[in-house]
Coordinates of C-alpha atoms and ligand atoms in Angstrom, one line a residue:
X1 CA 121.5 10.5 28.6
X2 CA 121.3 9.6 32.0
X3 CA 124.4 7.5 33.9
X4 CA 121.6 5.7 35.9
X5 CA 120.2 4.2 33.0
X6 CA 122.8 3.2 31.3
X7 CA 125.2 2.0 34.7
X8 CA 127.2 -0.8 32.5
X9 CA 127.5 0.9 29.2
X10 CA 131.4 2.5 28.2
X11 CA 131.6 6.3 28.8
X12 CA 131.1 8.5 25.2
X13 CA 134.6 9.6 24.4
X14 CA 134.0 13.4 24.6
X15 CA 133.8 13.1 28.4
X16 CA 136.9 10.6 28.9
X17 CA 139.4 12.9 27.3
X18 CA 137.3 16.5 26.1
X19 CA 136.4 15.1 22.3
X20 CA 139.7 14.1 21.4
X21 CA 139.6 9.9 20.4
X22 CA 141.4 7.6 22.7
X23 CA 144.1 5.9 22.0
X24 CA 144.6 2.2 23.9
X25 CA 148.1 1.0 23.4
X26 CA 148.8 -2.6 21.5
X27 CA 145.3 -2.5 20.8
X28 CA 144.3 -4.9 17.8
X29 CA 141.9 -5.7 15.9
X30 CA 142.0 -8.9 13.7
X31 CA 139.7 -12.1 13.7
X32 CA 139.5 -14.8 11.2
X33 CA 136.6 -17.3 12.9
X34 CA 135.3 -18.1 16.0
X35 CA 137.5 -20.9 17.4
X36 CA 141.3 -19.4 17.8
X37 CA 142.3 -17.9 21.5
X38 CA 140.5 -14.8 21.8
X39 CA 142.1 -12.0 23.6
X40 CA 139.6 -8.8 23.4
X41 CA 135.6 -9.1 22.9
X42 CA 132.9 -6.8 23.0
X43 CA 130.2 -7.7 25.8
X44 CA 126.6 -6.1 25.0
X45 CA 124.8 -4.6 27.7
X46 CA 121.3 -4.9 28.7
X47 CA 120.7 -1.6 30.7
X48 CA 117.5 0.8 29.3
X49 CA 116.4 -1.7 26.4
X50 CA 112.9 -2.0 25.1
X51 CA 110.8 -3.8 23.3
X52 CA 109.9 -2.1 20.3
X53 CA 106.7 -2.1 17.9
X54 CA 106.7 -4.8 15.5
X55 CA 108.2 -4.3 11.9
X56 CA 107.7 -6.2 9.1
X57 CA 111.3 -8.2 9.5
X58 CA 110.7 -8.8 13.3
X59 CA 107.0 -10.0 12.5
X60 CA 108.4 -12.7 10.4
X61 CA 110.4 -14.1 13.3
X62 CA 108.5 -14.2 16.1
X63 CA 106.3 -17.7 15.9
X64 CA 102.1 -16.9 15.8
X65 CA 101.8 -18.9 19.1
X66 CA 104.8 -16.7 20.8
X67 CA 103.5 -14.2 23.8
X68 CA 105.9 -11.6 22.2
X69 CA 103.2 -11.1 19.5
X70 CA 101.0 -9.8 22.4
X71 CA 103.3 -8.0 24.0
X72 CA 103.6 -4.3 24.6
X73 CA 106.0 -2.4 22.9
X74 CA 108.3 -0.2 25.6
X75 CA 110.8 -0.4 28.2
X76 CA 111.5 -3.8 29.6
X77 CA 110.8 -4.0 33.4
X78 CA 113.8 -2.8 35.6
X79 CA 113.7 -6.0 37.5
X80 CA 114.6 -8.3 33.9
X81 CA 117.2 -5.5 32.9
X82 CA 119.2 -6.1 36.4
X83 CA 118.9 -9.9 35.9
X84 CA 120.2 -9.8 32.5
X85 CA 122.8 -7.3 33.4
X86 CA 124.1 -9.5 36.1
X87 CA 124.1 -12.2 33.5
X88 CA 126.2 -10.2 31.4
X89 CA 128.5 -9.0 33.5
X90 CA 129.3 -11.9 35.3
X91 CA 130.1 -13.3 31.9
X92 CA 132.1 -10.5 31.1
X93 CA 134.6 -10.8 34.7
X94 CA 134.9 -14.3 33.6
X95 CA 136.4 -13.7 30.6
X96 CA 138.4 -10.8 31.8
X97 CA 139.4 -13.8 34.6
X98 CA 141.2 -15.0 31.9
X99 CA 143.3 -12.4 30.7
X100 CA 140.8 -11.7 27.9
X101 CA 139.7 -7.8 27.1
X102 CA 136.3 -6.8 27.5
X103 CA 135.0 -3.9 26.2
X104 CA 131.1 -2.4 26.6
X105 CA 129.1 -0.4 23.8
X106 CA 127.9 3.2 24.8
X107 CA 125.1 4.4 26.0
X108 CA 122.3 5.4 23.5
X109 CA 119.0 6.8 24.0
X110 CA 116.7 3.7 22.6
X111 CA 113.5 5.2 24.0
X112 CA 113.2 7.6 21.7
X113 CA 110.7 6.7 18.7
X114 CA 112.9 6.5 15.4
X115 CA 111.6 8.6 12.1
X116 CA 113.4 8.6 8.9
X117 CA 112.2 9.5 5.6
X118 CA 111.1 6.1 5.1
X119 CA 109.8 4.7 8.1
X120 CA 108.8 5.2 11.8
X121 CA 108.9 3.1 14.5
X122 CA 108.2 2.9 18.4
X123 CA 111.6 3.1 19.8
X124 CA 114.6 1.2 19.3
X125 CA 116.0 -2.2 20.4
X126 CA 119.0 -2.0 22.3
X127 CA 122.8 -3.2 22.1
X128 CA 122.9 -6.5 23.9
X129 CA 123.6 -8.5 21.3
X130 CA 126.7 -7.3 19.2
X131 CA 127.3 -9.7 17.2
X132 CA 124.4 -8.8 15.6
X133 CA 125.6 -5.6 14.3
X134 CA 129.1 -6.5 14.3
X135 CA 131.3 -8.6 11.6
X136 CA 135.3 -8.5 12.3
X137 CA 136.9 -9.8 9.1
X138 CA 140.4 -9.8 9.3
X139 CA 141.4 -6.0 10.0
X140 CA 137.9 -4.7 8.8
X141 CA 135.9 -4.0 11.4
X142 CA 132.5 -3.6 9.6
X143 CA 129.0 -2.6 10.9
X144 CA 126.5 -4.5 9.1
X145 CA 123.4 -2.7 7.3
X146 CA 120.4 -4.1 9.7
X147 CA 116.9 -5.4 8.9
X148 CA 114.6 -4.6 11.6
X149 CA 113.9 -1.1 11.4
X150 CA 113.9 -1.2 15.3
X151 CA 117.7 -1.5 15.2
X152 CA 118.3 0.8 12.5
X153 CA 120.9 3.0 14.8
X154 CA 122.2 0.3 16.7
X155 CA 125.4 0.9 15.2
X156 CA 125.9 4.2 17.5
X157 CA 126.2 2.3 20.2
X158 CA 129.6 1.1 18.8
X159 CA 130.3 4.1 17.7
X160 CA 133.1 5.3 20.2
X161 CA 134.1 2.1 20.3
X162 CA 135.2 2.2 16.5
X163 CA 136.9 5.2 16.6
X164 CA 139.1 4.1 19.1
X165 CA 140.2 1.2 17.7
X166 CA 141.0 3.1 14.6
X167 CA 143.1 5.3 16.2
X168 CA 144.8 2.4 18.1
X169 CA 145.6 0.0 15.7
X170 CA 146.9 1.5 12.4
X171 CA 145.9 -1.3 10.0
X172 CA 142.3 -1.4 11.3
X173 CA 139.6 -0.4 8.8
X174 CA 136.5 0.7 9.9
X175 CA 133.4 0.3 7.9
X176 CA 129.7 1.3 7.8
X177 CA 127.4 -1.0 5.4
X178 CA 125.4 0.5 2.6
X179 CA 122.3 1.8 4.6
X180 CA 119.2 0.6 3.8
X181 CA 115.6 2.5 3.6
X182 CA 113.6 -0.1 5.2
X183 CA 110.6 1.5 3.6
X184 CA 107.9 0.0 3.2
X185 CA 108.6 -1.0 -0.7
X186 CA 111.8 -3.0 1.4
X187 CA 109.4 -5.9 2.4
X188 CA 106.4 -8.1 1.6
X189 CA 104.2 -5.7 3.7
X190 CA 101.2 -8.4 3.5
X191 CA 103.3 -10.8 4.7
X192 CA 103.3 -8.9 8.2
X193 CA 99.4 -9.7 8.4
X194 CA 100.0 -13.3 7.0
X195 CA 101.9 -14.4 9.8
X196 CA 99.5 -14.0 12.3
X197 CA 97.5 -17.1 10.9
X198 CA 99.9 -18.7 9.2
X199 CA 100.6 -22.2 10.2
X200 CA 104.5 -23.8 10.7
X201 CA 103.9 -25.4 6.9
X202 CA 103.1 -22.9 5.3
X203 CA 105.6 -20.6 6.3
X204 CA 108.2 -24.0 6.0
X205 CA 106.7 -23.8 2.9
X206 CA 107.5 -19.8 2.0
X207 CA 111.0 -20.6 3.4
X208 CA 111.5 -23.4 1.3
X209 CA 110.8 -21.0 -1.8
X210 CA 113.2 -18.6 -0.4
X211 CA 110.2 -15.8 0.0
X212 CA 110.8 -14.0 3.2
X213 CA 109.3 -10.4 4.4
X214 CA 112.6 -8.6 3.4
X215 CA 112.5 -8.4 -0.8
X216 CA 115.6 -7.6 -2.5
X217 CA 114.9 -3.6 -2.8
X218 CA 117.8 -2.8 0.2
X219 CA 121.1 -4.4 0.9
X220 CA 120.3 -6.0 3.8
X221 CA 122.2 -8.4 6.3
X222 CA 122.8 -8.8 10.0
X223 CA 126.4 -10.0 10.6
X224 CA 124.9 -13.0 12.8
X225 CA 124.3 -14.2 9.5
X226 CA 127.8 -14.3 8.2
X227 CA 130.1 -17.4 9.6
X228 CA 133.4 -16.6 9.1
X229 CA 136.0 -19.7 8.5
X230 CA 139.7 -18.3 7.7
X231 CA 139.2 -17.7 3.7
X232 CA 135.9 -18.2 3.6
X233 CA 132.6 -17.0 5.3
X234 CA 129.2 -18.9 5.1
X235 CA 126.7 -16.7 5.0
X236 CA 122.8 -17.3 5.7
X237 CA 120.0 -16.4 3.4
X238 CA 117.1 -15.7 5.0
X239 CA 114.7 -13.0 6.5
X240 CA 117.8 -10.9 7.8
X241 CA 120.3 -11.2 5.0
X242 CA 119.1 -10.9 1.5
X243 CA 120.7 -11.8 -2.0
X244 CA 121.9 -8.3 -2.4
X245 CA 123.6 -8.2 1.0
X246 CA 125.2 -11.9 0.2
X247 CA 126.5 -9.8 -3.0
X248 CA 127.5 -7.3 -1.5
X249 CA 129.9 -8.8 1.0
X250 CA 131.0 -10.9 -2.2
X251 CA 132.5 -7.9 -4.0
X252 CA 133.7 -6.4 -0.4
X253 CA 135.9 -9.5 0.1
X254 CA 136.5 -11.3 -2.5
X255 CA 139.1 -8.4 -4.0
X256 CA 140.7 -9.3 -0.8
X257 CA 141.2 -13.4 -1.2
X258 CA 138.0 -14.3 0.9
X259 CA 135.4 -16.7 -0.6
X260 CA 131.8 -15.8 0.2
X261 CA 129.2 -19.0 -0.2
X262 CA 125.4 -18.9 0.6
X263 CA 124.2 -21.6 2.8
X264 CA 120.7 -22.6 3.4
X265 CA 118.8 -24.3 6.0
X266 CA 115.1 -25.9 6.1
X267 CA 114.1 -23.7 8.7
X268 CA 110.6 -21.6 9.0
X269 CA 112.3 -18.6 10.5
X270 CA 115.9 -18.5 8.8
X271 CA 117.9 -15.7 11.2
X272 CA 121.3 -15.2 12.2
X273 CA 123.5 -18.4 11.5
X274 CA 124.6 -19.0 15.2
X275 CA 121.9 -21.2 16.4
X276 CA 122.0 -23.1 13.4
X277 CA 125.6 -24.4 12.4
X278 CA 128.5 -23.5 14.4
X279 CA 132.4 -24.0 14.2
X280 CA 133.6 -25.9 16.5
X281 CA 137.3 -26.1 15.9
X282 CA 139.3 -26.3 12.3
X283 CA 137.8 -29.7 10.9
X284 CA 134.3 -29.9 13.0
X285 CA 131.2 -28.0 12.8
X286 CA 128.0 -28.6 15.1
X287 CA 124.5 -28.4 12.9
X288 CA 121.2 -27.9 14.4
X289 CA 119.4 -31.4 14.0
X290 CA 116.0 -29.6 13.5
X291 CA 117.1 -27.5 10.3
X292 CA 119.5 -29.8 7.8
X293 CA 121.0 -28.1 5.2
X294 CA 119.9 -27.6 1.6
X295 CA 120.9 -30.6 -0.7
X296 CA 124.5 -30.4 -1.6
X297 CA 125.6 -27.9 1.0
X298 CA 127.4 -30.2 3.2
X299 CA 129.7 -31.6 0.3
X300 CA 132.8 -28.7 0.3
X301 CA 132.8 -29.8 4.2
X302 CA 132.7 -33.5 3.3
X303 CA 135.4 -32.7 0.8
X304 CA 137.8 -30.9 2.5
X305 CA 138.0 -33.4 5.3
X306 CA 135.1 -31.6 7.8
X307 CA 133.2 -33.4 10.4
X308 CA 129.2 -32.4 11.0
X309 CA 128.0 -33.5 14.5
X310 CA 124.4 -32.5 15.7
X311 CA 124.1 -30.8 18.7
X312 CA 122.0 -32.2 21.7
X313 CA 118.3 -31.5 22.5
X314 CA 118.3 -28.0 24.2
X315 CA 117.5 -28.4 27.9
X316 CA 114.5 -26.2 27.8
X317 CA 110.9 -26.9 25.8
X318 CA 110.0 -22.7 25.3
X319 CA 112.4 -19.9 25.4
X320 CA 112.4 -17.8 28.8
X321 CA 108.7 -15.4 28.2
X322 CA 109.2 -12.2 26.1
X323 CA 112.3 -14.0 24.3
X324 CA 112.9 -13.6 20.4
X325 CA 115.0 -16.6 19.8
X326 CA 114.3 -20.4 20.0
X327 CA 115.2 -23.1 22.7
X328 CA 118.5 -23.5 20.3
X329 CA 119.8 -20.8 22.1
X330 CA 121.6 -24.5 23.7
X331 CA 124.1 -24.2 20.8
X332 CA 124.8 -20.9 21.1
X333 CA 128.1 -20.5 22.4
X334 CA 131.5 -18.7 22.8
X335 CA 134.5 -20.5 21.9
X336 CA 137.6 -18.9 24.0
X337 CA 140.2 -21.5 22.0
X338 CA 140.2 -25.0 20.0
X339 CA 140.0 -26.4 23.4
X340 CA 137.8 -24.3 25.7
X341 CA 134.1 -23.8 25.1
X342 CA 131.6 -21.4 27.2
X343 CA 127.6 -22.8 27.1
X344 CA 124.7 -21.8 28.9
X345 CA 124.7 -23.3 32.4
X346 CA 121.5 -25.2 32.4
X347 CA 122.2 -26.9 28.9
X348 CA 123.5 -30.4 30.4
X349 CA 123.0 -32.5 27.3
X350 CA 125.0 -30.0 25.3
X351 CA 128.0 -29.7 28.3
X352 CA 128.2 -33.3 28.3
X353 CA 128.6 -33.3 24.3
X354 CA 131.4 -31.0 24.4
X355 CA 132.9 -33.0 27.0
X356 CA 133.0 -35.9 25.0
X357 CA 134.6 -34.0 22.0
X358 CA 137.4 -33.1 24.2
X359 CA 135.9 -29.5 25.5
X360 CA 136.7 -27.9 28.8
X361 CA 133.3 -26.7 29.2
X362 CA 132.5 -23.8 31.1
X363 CA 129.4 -23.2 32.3
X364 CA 128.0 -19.7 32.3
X365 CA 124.7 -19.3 33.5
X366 CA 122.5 -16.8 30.6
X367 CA 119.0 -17.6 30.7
X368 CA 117.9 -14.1 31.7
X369 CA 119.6 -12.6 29.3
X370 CA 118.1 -14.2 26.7
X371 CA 115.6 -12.2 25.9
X372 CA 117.9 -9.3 25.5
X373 CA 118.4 -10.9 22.4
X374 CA 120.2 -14.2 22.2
X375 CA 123.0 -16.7 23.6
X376 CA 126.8 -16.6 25.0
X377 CA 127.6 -16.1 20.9
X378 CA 125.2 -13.6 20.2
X379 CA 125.8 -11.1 23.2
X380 CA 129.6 -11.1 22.1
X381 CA 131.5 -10.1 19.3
X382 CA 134.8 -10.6 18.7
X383 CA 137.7 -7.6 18.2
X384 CA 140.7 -9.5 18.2
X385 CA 141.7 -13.9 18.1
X386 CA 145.3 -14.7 17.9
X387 CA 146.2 -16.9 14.8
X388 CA 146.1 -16.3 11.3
X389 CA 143.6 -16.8 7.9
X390 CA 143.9 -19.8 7.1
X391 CA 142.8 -22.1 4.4
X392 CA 140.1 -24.6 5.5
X393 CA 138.6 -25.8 1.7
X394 CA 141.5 -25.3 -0.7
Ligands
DAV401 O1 117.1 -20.1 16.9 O2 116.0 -18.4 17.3 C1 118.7 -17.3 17.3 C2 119.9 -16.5 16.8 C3 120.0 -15.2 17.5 N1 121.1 -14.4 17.1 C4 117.0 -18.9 16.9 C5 118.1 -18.1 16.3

């Protein structure tokens, strides 16, 4: 693979040391949520991405009205790769600014088209947004099972990056998710047809009643789905995480003291929980004003002494053109401690909410990455926060 496609991504380890894994001393891995001081993050990259063909999962997503329905699948233009990049990797010297490690995902060739037994599709997606993929729990670092077919291999671009940090931290376990198929038999195929006329009710109403394009043949979830709060982890159903994922990491964790709850919102396009309801520090969570929670869901917050505040309008009234996510991007955000919060530059309303909560805010300006495939939150993911697992609902 070329280097001039790739210039930001981490080198493969066989050409750092001749095949043989490397090994970073003190390296750790260990993170129980997204609010203690974080010390070493993974920051995606934008270089060579594309924009693949549609799949049934990614159909689901994008709104009828959205000019990614139109869009070409293939490469994105060089010019909105660089801007994202620079993005990215200004964010990424800020946070090494502050004594933080930053690692990059490897290079991986996403223009080829993908074929498996069960499917084919135009290319792949790319690896800027790692949380995605991604789900530290604890020690385990675990790569989560994927539901667009487009980013069925996104995993290798972690890859490297896994093996090292098994080799570098002894008690780090590293884990691949049951793979799905993501045949055709994995979704409600006429459902990719329906949502090109289908209006916001009706697919409210198909949301409501829990039926999404992804059917409960795979194990399927995206770790963006899964918020993770010392002993317990809230995790999303929708059209990226199905029942038999939400099992699944049930009987993963719960051996191992974790409690796994499904959470709900009334929301047409339920994917990834990070635009949605986000920790804030222990004790206060930030909800998305637009999608409430399901009836009842708020009360082992309410009773365990948790505050839910709504976040402020998003600056914005689209998403940037040829973006995948919605304007709430705003609440997307990277927590570096209790008291330090990073959000997207141009989001004013949501600075000036942070500030009132007692935030240092700092701004980061992302817009041009967005389209790469999210906010500060989802083009992270976290390796290592100080602190321990704590308790939060007892
Ligand atoms: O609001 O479009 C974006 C989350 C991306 N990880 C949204 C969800």
């Amino acid at each position: 693979i070329s280097n001039d496609l790739y210039p930001n991504a981490a080198m493969p380890l066989s050409r750092k040391e001749n095949g043989v894994p490397l090994y970073r001393p003190g390296l750790k891995v260990e993170s129980y949520n997204d609010f203690d001081p974080l010390r070493h993050v993974i920051v995606g990259i934008a270089d060579n991405q594309h924009i693949p063909e549609a799949c049934p999962a990614s159909n689901e997503k994008i709104p009828a009205d959205s000019p990614m329905r139109g869009s070409k699948a293939g490469r994105r233009t060089q010019e909105s790769i660089d801007q994202a990049n620079e993005c990215l990797n200004n964010f990424a010297s800020m946070l090494e600014g502050r004594g933080i490690i930053v690692d990059r995902p490897a290079a991986v060739d996403w223009h080829e088209r993908i074929e498996t037994p069960d499917f084919t599709i135009s290319s792949g997606f790319g690896c800027m947004p790692p949380r995605d993929c991604l789900l530290t729990v604890g020690k385990t670092f675990l790569m989560a099972p994927m539901s667009f077919r487009s980013r069925y291999f996104e995993y290798l671009a972690f890859h490297d990056l896994a093996r090292e940090y098994f080799e570098s931290d002894p008690e780090c376990i590293i884990e691949q998710a049951p793979r799905p198929r993501l045949a055709d038999e994995s979704f409600r195929m006429d459902y990719v047809a329906a949502y090109e006329y289908l209006s916001d009710d009706e697919t409210m109403a198909r949301s409501l009643r829990k039926e999404y394009s992804t059917l409960e043949t795979d194990i399927l979830f995206d770790a963006a789905d899964a918020m993770r709060l010392g002993k317990d982890i809230f995790v999303q159903h929708g059209l990226t995480t199905n029942l038999a994922g939400i099992r699944w990491l049930k009987r993963k964790f719960e051996p191992q003291g974790y409690r796994i709850h499904t959470l709900s919102f009334r929301d047409n396009h339920p994917i990834h929980i990070d635009a949605t309801f986000c920790p804030l520090r222990p004790g206060l969570m930030l909800l998305n004003p637009h999608r409430p929670l399901f009836d009842g869901q708020h009360e082992i917050f309410k009773k365990n002494g948790w505050e839910i505040v709504e976040a402020a309008e998003p600056a914005h009234k689209n998403p940037p053109p040829l973006c995948y996510s919605s304007v709430w991007l705003s609440m997307n955000i990277l927590i570096l401690d209790h008291k330090t919060v990073c959000v997207e530059a141009t989001e004013t309303a949501q600075m000036e909410q942070f500030d009132k909560l007692g935030f240092e805010v700092i701004p980061v300006p992302f817009r041009d990455a967005y389209a790469f495939g999210g906010g500060l939150h989802c083009s992270t993911a976290d390796v290592y926060r100080e602190g321990t697992r704590e308790d939060y609902f007892p």
